[in-house]
Short mmCIF file of C-alpha atoms and ligand atoms in Angstrom, two decimals:
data_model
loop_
_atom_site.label_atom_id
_atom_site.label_comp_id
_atom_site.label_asym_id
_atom_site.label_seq_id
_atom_site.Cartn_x
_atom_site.Cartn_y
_atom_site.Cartn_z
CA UNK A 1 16.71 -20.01 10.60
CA UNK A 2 16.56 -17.84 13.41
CA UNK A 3 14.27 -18.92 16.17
CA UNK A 4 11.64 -16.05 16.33
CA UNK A 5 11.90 -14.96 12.64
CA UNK A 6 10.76 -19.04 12.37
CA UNK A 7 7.79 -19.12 14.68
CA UNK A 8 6.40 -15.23 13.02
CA UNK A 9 6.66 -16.89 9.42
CA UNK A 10 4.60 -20.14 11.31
CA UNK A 11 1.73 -18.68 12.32
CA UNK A 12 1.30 -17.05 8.65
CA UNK A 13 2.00 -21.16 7.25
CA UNK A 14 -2.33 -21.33 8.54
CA UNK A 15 -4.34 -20.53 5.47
CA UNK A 16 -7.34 -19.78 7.47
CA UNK A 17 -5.11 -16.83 9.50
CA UNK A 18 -3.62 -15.79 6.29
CA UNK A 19 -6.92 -15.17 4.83
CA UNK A 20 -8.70 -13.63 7.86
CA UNK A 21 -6.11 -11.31 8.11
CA UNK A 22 -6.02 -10.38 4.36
CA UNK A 23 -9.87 -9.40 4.74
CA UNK A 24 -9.67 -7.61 7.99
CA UNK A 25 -6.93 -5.18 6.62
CA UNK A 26 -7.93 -2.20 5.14
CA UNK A 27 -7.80 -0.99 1.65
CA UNK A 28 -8.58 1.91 -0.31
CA UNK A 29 -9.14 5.26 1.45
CA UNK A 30 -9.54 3.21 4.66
CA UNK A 31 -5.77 2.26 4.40
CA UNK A 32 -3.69 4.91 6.06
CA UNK A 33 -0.59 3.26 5.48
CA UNK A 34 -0.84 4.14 1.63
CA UNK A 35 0.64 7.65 2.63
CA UNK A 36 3.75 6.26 3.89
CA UNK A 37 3.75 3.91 1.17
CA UNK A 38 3.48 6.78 -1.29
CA UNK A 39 6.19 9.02 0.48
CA UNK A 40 8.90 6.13 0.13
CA UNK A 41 8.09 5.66 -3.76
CA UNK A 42 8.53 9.73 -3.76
CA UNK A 43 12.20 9.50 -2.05
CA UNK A 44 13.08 6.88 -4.06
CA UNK A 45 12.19 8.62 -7.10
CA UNK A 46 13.93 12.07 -5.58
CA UNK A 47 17.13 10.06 -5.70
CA UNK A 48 16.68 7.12 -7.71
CA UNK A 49 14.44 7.56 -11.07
CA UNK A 50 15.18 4.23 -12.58
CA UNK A 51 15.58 1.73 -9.58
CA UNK A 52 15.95 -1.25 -11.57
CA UNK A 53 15.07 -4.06 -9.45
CA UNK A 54 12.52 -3.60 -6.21
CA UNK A 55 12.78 -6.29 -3.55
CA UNK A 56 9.64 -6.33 -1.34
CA UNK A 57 10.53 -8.99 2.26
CA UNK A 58 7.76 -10.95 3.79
CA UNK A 59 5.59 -8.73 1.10
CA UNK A 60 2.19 -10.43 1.78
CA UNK A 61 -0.29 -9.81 -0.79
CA UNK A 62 2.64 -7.12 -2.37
CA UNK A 63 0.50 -3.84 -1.41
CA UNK A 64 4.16 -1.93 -0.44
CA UNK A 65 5.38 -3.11 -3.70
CA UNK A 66 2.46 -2.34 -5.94
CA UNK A 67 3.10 1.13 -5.03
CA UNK A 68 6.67 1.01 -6.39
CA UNK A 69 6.20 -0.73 -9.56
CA UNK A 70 3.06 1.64 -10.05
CA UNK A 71 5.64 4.53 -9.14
CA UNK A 72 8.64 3.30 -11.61
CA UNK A 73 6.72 1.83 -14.74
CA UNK A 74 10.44 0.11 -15.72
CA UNK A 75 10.93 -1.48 -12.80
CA UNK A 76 11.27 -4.83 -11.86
CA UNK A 77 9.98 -6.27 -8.51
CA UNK A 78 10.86 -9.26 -6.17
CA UNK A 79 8.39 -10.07 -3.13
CA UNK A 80 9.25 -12.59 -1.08
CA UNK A 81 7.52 -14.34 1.93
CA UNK A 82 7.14 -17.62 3.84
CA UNK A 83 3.71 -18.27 3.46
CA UNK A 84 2.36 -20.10 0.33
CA UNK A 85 -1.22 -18.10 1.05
CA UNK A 86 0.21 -14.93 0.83
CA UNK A 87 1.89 -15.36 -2.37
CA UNK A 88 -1.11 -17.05 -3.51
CA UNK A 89 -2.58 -13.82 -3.20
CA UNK A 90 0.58 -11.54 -4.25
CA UNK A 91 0.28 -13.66 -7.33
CA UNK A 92 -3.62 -12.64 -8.11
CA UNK A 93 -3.09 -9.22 -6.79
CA UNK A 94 -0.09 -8.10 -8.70
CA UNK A 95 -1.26 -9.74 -11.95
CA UNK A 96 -1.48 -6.65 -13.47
CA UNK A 97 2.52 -6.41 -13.70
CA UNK A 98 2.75 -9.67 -15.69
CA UNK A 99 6.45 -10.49 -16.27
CA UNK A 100 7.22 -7.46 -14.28
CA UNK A 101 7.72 -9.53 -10.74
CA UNK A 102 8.92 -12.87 -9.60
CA UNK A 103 8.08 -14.27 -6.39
CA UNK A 104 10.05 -16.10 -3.68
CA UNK A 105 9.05 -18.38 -0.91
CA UNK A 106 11.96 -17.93 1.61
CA UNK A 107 12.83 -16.62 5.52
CA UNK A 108 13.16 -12.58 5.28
CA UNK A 109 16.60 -13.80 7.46
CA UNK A 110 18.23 -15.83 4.40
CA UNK A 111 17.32 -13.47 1.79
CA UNK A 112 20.74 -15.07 -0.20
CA UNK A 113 19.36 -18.74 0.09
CA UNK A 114 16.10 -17.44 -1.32
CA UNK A 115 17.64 -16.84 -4.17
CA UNK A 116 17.07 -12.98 -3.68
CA UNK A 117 19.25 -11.15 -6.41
CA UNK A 118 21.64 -8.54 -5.26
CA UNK A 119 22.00 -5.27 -7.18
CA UNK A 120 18.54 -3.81 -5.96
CA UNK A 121 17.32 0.02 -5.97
CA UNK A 122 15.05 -0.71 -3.22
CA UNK A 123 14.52 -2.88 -0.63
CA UNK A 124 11.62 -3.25 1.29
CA UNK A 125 9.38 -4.38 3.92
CA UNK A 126 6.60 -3.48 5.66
CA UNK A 127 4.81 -4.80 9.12
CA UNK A 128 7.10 -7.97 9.11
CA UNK A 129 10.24 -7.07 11.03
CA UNK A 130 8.46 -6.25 14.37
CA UNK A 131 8.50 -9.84 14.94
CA UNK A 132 12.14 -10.54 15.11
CA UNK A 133 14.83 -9.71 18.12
CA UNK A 134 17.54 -6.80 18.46
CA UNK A 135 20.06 -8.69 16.74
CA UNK A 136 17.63 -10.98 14.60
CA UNK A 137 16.49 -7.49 13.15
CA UNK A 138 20.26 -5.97 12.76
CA UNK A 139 20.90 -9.14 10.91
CA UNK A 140 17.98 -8.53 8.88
CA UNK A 141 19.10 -4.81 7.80
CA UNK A 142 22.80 -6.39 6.74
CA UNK A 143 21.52 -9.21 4.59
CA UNK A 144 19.18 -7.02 3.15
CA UNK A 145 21.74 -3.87 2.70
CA UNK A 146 24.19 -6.01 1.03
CA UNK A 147 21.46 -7.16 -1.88
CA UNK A 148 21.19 -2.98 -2.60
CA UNK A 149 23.34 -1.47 -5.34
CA UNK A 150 25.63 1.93 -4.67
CA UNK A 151 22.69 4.65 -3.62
CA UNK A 152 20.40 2.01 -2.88
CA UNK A 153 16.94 2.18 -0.31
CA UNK A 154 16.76 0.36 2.34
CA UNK A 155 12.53 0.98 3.30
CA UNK A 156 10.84 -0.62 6.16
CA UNK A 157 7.42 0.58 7.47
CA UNK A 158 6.59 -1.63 10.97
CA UNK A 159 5.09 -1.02 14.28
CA UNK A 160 7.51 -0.06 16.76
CA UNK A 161 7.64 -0.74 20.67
CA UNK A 162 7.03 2.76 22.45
CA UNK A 163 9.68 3.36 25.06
CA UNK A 164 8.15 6.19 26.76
CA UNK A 165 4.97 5.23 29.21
CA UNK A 166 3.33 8.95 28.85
CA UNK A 167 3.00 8.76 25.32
CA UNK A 168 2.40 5.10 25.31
CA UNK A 169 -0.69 6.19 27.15
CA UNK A 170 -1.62 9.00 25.01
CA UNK A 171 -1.16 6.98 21.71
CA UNK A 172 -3.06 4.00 23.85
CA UNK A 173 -6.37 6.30 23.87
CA UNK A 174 -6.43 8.03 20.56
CA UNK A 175 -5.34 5.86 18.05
CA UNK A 176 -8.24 3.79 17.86
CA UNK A 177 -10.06 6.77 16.81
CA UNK A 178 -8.09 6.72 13.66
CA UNK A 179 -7.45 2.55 13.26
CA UNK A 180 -9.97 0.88 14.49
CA UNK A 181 -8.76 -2.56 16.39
CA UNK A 182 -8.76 -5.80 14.18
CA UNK A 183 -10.90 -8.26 14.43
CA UNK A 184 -8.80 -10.56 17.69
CA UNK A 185 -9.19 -13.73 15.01
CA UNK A 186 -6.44 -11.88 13.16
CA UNK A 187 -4.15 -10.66 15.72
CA UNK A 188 -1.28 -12.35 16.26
CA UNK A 189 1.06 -12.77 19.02
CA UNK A 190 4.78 -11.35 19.60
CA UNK A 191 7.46 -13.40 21.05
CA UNK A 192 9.16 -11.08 23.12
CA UNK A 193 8.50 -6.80 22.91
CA UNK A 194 8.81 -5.50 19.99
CA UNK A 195 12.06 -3.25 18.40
CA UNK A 196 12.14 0.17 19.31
CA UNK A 197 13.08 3.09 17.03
CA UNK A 198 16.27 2.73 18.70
CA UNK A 199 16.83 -0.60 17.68
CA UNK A 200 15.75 -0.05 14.15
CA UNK A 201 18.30 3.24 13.81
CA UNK A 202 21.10 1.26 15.22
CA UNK A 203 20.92 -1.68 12.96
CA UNK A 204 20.59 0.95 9.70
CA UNK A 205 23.76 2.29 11.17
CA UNK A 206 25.61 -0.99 11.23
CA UNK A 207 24.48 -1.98 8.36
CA UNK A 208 26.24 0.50 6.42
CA UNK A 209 23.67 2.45 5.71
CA UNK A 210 23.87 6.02 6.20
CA UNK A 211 21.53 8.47 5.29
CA UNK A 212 18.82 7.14 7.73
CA UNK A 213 15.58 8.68 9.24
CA UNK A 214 12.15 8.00 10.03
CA UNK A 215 10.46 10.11 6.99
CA UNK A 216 6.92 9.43 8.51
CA UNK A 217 5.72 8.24 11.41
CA UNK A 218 1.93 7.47 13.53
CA UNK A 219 1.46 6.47 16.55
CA UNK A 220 3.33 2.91 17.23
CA UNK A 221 4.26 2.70 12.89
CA UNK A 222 7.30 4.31 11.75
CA UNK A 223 8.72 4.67 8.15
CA UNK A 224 12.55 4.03 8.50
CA UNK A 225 14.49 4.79 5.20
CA UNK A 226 18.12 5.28 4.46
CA UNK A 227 20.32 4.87 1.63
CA UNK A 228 23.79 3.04 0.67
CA UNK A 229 26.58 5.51 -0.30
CA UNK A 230 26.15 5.84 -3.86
CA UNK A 231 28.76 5.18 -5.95
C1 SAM B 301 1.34 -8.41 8.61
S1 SAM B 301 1.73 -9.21 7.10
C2 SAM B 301 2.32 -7.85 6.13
C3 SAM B 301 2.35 -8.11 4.66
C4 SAM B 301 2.85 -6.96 3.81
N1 SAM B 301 4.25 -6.70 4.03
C5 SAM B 301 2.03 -5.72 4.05
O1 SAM B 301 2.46 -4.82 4.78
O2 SAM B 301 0.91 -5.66 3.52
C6 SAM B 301 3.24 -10.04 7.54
C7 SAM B 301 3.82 -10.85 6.41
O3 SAM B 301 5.11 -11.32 6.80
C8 SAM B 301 5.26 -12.65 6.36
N2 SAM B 301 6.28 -13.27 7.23
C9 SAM B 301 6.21 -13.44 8.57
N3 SAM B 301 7.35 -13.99 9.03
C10 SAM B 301 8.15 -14.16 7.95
C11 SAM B 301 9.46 -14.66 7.77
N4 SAM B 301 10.17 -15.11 8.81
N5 SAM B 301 9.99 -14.67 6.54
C12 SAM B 301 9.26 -14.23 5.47
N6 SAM B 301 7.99 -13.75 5.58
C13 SAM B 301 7.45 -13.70 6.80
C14 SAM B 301 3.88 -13.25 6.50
O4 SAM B 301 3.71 -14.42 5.74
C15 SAM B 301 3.01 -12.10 6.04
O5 SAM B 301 2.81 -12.12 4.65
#
């Protein structure tokens, strides 16, 4: 397993952490990732009206997949993460689907030796893959393009590293008018800087997949999608 991608998924391994951070994040109208989460179940569905099989990676409680399987009422989903707490959770929260999803413990690096199937609509993440270098990351985007069908999503919504200093500034002072800071019990710390938009269009690209853009982005938190060529 790839050395950073193993120390993120370690520091989620502490129930206590796990379960701090699961109460400091915010839900409901407080949440304002549920927009971008709701524009990537719309561009999926633009495309893609019967995805078939949803893969959510390092999916936490499954909040990015919830919106999917809500979106596509046939749909099957996968989430997958390293930490038994989290999918503790995943497994109360996403109840509601029943037989609908099936949950993995695994690395989001060895998606294959997770038993991840291939032949996905979708595949997802979301505030996971900040944690993992240039090449860890582009790595990443291949595995995880190669488990998508023809016409297939690949979706990741993560915190970027700015790499412009004015408008690192800018964002510095006004964000926290719109999301306030967490709680420091339940920040965690990043290895090295995180990947930059850059980095995150450049591995789409060499993973093979195409049509890529950010469709939404705030501050440091972009929504990268992009599709396979379909069939
Ligand atoms: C900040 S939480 C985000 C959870 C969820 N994706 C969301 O946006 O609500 C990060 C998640 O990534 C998982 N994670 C971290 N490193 C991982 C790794 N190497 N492989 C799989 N999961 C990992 C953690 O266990 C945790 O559930």
């Amino acid at each position: 397993m790839p050395e950073q991608s193993r120390t993120a998924a370690a520091v989620w391994s502490d129930p206590d952490f796990a379960r701090a951070w699961l109460g400091a994040d915010p839900q409901g109208a407080a949440d304002l990732l549920e927009l971008p989460r709701g524009i990537a179940a719309a561009l999926v569905a633009e495309t893609t009206p019967e995805p078939g099989l949803i893969v959510d990676v390092a999916g936490g409680a499954g909040k990015f997949l919830a919106v999917l399987l809500d979106a596509f009422p046939s749909a099957r989903g996968v989430l997958l993460d390293a930490s038994d707490t989290m999918l503790d959770r995943a497994k109360t929260d996403l109840a509601r689907f029943g037989e609908r999803v099936d949950f993995r413990i695994g690395d989001m690096t060895q998606l294959r030796a997770a038993g991840v199937p291939e032949g996905a609509g979708a595949v997802l993440s979301s505030r996971a893959s900040h944690h993992l270098g240039r090449e860890e990351l582009h790595g990443f985007y291949r595995e995880a393009a190669g488990l998508l069908r023809p016409g297939g999503w690949l979706i990741n919504l993560d915190h970027i590293a700015p790499d412009d200093a004015v408008w690192d500034r800018r964002y510095r002072t006004v964000r926290t008018r719109f999301t306030p800071p967490r709680p420091s019990a339940t920040a965690h710390h990043h290895d090295g800087p995180l990947p930059t938009v850059r980095d995150h269009v450049d591995g789409y690209r060499a993973a093979g997949v195409s049509e890529a853009d950010i469709a939404w982005k705030a501050f440091y938190t972009c929504l990268f999608v992009g599709r396979t060529p379909p069939a």
